[in-house]
mmCIF file of C-alpha atoms in Angstrom:
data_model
loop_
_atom_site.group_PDB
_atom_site.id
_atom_site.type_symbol
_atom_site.label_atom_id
_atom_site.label_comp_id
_atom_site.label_asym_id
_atom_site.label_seq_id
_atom_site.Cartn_x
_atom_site.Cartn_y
_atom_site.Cartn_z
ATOM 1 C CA UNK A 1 0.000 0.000 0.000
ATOM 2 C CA UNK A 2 1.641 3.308 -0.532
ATOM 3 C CA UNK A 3 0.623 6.846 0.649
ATOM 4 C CA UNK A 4 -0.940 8.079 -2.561
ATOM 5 C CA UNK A 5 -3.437 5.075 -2.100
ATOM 6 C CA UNK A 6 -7.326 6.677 -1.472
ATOM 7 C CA UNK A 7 -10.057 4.458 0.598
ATOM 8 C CA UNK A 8 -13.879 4.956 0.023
ATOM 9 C CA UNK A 9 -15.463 3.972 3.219
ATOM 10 C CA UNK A 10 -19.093 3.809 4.026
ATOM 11 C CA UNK A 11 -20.743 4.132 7.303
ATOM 12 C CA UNK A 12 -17.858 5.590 8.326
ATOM 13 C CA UNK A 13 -19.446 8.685 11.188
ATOM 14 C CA UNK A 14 -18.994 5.776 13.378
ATOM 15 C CA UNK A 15 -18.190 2.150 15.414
ATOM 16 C CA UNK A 16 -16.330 -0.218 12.169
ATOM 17 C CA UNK A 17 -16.396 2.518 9.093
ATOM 18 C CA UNK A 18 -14.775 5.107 11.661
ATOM 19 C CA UNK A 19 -12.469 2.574 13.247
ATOM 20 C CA UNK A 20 -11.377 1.818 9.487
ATOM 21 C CA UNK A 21 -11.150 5.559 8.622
ATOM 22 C CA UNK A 22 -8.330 6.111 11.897
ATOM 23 C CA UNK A 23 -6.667 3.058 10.799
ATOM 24 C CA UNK A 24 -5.971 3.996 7.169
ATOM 25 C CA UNK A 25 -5.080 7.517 7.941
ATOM 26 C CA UNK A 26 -2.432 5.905 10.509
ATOM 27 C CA UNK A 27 -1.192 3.948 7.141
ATOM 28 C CA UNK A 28 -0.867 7.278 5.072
ATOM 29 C CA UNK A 29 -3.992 6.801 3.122
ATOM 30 C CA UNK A 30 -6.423 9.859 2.130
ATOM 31 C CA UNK A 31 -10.175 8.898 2.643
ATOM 32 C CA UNK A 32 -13.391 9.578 1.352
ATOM 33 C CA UNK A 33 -16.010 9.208 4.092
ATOM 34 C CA UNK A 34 -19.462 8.718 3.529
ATOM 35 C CA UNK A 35 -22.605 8.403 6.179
ATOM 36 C CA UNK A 36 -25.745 10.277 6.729
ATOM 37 C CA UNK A 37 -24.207 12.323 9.870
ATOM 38 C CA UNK A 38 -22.719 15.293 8.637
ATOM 39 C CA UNK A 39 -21.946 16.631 11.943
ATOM 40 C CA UNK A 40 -19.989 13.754 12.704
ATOM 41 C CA UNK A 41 -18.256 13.341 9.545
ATOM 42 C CA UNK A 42 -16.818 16.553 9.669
ATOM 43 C CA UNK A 43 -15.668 16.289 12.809
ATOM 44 C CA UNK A 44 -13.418 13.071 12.209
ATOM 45 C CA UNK A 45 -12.443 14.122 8.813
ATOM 46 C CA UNK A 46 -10.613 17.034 10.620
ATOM 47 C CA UNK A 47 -9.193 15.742 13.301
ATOM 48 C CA UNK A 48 -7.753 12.728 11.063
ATOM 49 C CA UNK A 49 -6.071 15.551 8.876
ATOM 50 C CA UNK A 50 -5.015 17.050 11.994
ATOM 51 C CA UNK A 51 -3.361 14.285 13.246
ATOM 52 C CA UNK A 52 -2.485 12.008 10.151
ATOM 53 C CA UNK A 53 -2.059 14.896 7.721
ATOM 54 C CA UNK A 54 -3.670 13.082 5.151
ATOM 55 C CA UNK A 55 -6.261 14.213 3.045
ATOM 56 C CA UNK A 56 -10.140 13.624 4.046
ATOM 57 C CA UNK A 57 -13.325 13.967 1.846
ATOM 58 C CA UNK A 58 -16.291 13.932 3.209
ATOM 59 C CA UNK A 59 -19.921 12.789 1.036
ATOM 60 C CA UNK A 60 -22.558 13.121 3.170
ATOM 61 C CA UNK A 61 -25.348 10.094 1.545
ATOM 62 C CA UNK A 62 -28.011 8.157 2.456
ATOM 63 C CA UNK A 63 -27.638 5.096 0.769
ATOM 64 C CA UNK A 64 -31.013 4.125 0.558
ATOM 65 C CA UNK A 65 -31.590 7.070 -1.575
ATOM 66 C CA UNK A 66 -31.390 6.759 -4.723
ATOM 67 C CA UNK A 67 -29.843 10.173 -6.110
ATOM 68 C CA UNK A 68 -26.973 10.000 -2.907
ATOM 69 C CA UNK A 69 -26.222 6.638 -4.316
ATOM 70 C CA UNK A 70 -25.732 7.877 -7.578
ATOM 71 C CA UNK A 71 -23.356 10.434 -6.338
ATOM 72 C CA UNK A 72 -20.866 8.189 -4.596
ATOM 73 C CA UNK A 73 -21.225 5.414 -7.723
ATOM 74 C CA UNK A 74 -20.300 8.038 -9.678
ATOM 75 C CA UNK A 75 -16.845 9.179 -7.552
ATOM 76 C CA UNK A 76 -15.867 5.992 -7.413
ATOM 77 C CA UNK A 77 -16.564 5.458 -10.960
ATOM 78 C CA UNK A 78 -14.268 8.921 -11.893
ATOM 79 C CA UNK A 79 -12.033 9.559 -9.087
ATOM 80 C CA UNK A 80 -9.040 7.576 -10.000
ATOM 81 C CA UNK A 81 -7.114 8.255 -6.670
ATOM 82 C CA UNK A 82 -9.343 5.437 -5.169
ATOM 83 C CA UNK A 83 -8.102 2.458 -5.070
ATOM 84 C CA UNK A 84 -10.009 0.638 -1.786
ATOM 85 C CA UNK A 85 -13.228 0.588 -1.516
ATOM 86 C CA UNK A 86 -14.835 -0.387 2.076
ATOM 87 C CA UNK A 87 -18.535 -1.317 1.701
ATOM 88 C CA UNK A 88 -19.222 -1.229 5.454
ATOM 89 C CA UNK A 89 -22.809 0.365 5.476
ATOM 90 C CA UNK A 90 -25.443 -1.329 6.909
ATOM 91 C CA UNK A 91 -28.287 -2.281 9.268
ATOM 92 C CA UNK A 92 -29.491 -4.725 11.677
ATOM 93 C CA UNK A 93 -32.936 -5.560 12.763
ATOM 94 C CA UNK A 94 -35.043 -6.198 15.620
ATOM 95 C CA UNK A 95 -38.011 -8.700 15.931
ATOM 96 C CA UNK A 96 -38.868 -12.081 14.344
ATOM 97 C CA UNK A 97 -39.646 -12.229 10.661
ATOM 98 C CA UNK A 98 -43.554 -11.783 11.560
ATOM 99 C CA UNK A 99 -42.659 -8.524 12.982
ATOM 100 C CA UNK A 100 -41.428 -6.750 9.540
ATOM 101 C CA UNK A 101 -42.951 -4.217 7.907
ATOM 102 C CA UNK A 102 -42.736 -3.857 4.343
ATOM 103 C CA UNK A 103 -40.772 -0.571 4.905
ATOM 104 C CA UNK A 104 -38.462 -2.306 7.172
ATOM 105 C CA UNK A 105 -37.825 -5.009 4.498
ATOM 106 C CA UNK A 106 -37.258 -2.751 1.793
ATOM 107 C CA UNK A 107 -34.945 -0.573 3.628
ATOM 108 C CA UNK A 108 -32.944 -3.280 5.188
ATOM 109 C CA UNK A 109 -32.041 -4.671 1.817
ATOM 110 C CA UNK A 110 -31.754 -1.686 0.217
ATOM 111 C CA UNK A 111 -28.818 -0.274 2.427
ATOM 112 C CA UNK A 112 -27.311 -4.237 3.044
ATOM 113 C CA UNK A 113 -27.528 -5.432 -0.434
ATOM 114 C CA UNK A 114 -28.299 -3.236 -3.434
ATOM 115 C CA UNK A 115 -26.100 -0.080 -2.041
ATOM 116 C CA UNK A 116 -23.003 -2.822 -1.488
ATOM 117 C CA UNK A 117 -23.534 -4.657 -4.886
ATOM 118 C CA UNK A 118 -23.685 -1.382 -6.620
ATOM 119 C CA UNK A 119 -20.697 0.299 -5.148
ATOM 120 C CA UNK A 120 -18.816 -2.630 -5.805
ATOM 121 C CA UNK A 121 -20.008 -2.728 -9.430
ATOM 122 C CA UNK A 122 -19.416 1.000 -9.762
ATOM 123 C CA UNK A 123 -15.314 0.586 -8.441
ATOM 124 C CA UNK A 124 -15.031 -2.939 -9.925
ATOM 125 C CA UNK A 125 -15.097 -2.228 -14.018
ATOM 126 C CA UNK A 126 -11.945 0.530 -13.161
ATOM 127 C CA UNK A 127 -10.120 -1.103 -11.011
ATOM 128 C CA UNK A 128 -9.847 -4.527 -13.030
ATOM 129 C CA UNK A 129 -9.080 -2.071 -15.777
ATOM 130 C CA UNK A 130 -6.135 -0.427 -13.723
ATOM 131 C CA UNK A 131 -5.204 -4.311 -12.751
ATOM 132 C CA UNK A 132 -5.217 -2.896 -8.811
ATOM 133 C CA UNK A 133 -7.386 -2.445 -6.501
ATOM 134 C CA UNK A 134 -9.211 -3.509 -3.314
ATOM 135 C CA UNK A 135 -12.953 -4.243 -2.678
ATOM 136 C CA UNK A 136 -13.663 -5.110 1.293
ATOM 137 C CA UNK A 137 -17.482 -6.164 2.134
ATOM 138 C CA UNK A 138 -18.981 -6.623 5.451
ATOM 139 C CA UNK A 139 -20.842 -9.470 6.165
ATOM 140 C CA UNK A 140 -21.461 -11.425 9.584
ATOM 141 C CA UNK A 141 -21.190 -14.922 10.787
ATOM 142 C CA UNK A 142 -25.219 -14.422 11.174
ATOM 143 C CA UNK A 143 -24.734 -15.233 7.648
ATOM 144 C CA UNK A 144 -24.589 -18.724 8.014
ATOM 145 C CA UNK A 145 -26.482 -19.103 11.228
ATOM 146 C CA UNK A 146 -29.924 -19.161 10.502
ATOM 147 C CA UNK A 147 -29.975 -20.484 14.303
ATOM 148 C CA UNK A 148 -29.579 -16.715 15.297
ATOM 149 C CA UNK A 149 -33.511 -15.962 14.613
ATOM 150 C CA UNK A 150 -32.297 -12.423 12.364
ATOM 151 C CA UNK A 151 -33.895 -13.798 9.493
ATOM 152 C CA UNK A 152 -33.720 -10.981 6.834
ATOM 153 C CA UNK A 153 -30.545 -9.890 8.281
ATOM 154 C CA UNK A 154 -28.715 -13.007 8.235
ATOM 155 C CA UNK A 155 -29.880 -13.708 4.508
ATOM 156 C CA UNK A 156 -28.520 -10.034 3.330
ATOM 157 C CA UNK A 157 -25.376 -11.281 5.285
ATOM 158 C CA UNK A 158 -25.285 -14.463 3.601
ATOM 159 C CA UNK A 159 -25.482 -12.612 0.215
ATOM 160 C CA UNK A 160 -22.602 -10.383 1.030
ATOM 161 C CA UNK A 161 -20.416 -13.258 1.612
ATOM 162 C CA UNK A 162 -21.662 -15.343 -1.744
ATOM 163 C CA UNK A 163 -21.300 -11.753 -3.465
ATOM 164 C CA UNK A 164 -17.560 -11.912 -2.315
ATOM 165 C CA UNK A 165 -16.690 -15.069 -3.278
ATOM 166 C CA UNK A 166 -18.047 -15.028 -6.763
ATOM 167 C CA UNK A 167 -16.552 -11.806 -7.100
ATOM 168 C CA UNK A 168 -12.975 -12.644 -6.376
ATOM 169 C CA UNK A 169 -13.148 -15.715 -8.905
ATOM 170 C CA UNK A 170 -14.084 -12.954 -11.158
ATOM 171 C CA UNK A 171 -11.440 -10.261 -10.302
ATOM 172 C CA UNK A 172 -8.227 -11.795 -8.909
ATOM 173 C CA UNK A 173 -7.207 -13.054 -12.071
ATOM 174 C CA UNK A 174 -7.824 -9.194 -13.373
ATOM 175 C CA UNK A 175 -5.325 -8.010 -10.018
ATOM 176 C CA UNK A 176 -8.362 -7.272 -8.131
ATOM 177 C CA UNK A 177 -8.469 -8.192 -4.380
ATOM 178 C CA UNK A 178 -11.888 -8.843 -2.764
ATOM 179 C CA UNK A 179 -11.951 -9.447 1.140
ATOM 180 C CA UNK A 180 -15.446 -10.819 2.975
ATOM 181 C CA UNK A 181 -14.924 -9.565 6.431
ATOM 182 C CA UNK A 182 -17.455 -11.405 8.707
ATOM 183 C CA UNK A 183 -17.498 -9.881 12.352
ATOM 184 C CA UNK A 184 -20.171 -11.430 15.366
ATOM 185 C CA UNK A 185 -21.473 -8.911 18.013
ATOM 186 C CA UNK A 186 -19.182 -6.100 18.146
ATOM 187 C CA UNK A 187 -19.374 -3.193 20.471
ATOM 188 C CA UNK A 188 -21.583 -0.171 17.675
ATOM 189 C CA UNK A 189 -24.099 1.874 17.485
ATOM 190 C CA UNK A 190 -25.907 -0.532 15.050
ATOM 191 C CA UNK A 191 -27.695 -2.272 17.979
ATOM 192 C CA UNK A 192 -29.555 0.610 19.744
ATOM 193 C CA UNK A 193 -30.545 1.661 16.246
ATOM 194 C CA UNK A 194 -32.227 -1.626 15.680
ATOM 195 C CA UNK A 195 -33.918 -1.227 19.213
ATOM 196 C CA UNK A 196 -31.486 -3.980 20.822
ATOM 197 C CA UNK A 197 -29.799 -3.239 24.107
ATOM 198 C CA UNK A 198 -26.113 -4.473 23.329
ATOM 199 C CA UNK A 199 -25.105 -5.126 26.961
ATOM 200 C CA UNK A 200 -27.583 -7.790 26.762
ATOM 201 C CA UNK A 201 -25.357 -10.007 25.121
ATOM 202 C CA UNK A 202 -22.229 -12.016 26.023
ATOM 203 C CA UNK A 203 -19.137 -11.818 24.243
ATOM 204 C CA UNK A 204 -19.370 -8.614 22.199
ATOM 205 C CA UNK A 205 -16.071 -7.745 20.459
ATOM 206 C CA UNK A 206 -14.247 -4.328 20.929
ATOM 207 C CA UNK A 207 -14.707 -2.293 17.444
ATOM 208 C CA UNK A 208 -10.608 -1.444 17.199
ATOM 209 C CA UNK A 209 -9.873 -5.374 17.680
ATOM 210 C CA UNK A 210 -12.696 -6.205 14.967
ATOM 211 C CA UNK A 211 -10.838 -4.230 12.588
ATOM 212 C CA UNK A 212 -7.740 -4.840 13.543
ATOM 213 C CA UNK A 213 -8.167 -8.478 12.855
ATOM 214 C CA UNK A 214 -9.867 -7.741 9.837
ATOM 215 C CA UNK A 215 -6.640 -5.657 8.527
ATOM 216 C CA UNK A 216 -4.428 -8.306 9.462
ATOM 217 C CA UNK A 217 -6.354 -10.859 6.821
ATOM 218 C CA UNK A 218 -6.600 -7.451 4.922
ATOM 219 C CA UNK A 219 -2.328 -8.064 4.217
ATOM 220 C CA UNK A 220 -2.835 -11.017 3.875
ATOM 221 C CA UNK A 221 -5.281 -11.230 1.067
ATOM 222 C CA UNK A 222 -7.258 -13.580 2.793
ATOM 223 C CA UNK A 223 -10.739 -14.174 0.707
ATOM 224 C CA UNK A 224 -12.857 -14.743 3.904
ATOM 225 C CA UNK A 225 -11.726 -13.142 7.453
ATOM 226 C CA UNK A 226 -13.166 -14.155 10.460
ATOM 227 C CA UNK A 227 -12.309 -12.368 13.269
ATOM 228 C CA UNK A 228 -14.051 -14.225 16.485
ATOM 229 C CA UNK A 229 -13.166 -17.754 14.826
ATOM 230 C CA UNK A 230 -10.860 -19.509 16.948
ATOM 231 C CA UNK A 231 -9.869 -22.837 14.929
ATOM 232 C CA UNK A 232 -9.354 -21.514 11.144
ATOM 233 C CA UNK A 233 -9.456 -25.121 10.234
ATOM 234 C CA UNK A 234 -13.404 -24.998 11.034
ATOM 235 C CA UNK A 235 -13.887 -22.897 7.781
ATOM 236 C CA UNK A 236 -11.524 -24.485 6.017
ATOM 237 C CA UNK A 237 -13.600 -27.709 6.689
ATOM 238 C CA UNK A 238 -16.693 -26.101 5.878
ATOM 239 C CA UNK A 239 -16.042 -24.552 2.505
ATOM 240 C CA UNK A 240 -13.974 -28.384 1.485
ATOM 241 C CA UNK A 241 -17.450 -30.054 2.516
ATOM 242 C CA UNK A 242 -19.572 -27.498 0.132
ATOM 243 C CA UNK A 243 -16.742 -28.387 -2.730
ATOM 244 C CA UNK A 244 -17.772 -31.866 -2.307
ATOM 245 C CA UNK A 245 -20.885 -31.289 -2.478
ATOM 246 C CA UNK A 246 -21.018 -29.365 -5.273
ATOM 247 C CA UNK A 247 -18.529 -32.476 -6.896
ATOM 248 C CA UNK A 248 -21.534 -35.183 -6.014
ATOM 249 C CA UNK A 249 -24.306 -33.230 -8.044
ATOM 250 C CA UNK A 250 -25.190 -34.740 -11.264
ATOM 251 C CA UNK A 251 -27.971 -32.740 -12.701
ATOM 252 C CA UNK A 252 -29.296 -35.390 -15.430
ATOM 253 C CA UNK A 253 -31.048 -37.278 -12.679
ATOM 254 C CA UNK A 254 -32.736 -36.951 -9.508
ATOM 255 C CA UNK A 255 -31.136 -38.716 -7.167
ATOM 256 C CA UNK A 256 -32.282 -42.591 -5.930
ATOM 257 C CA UNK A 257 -33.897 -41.500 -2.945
ATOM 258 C CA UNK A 258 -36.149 -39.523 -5.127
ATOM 259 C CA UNK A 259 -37.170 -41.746 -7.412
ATOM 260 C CA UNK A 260 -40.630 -43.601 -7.369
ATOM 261 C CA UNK A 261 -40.485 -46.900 -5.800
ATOM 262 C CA UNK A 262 -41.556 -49.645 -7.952
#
């Protein structure tokens, strides 16, 4: 990474997307910032110049908006400074599945899956072009715990990892290097804005080690980073065991224990 690098970070007023904005600026990058909180943004863009001296722009967007999306598609699209994008926007829920409203639904996609997808897809066509570049989503390990009862949630989740995946098969070969970052509870604001009172639960990671493990599989180019997984091997298993499945489907036939008896 050198110091003329630029990160795009979303949701970065506060808890992961700020933690990420201090820790670039530490590592000489310039930022562009983008959240809803003006107020807030302003006031970590200047105290990151003040103390990194690096250079900080700040977007102020909604993501769920259409025409603010539009706006930061289109800098990352132009501004060839940026070379990192971090997708970290997003939203949790409250209640079981019975308990969403249509608006909720809409929303919560709209900010976990269609602003991420589309920021990727505006940063991805440029950097494969410039044969550089980083693309780092945020998913969860609610993703693949369906156990967890965040229904809608988890499933955005589990599309941000799939979304990663595919997308590095697609880009590495082009120089392109995608990361799925997939936290558990960590200490944000994200929980009291889904209504949930976060010293409720057990074992809720500090934001500045959640990152910090995240940048370490960051240089690394890991594809999938973990941070609250213990025994690596445990993915390692679990992505060998989809492999195989994936080896033992013949699609000409159903298989025998479908078939009508005779």
């Amino acid at each position: 990474m050198t110091t003329q690098s630029t990160a795009l970070i979303t949701g970065a007023s506060t808890g992961i997307g700020a933690t990420y904005a201090e820790r670039f600026a530490q590592r000489g990058h310039d930022l562009v910032l983008v959240a809803r909180d003006r107020a807030r943004l302003d006031a970590l863009a200047q105290r990151l110049r003040d103390e990194h001296q690096v250079a900080v722009d700040v977007l102020q967007a909604d993501l769920t908006n259409q025409a603010d999306l539009a706006t930061v598609e289109a800098r990352l699209r132009d501004d060839a400074r940026i070379d990192i994008l971090i997708n970290n926007a997003g939203m949790a829920q409250s209640g079981g599945f019975e308990q969403q409203t249509a608006e909720s639904i809409d929303r919560l996609i709209a900010l976990n899956i269609t602003s991420l997808t589309r920021l990727a897809a505006a940063a991805a066509p440029r950097f494969a072009q410039a044969g550089a570049g980083s693309i780092v989503n945020l998913g969860s390990v609610v993703g693949f715990a369906p156990e967890f009862g965040m229904s809608i949630y988890g499933a955005t989740k589990a599309f941000v990892l799939f979304l990663s995946q595919g997308l590095s098969l697609e880009l590495a070969p082009k120089g392109v290097y995608v990361q799925a970052v997939l936290p558990a509870a960590t200490r944000t604001e994200i929980w009291e804005r889904a209504g949930i009172d976060v010293n409720t639960l057990t074992e809720v990671m500090d934001v500045g080690e959640l990152v910090d493990a995240a940048l370490v599989g960051f240089d690394r180019r890991e594809l999938v980073t973990i941070p609250p997984l213990h025994v690596a091997e445990r993915w390692t298993a679990l992505d060998c065991a989809r492999q195989g499945l994936l080896a033992d489907i013949r699609q000409a036939h159903a298989a025998d224990r479908y078939r009508q008896q005779a």
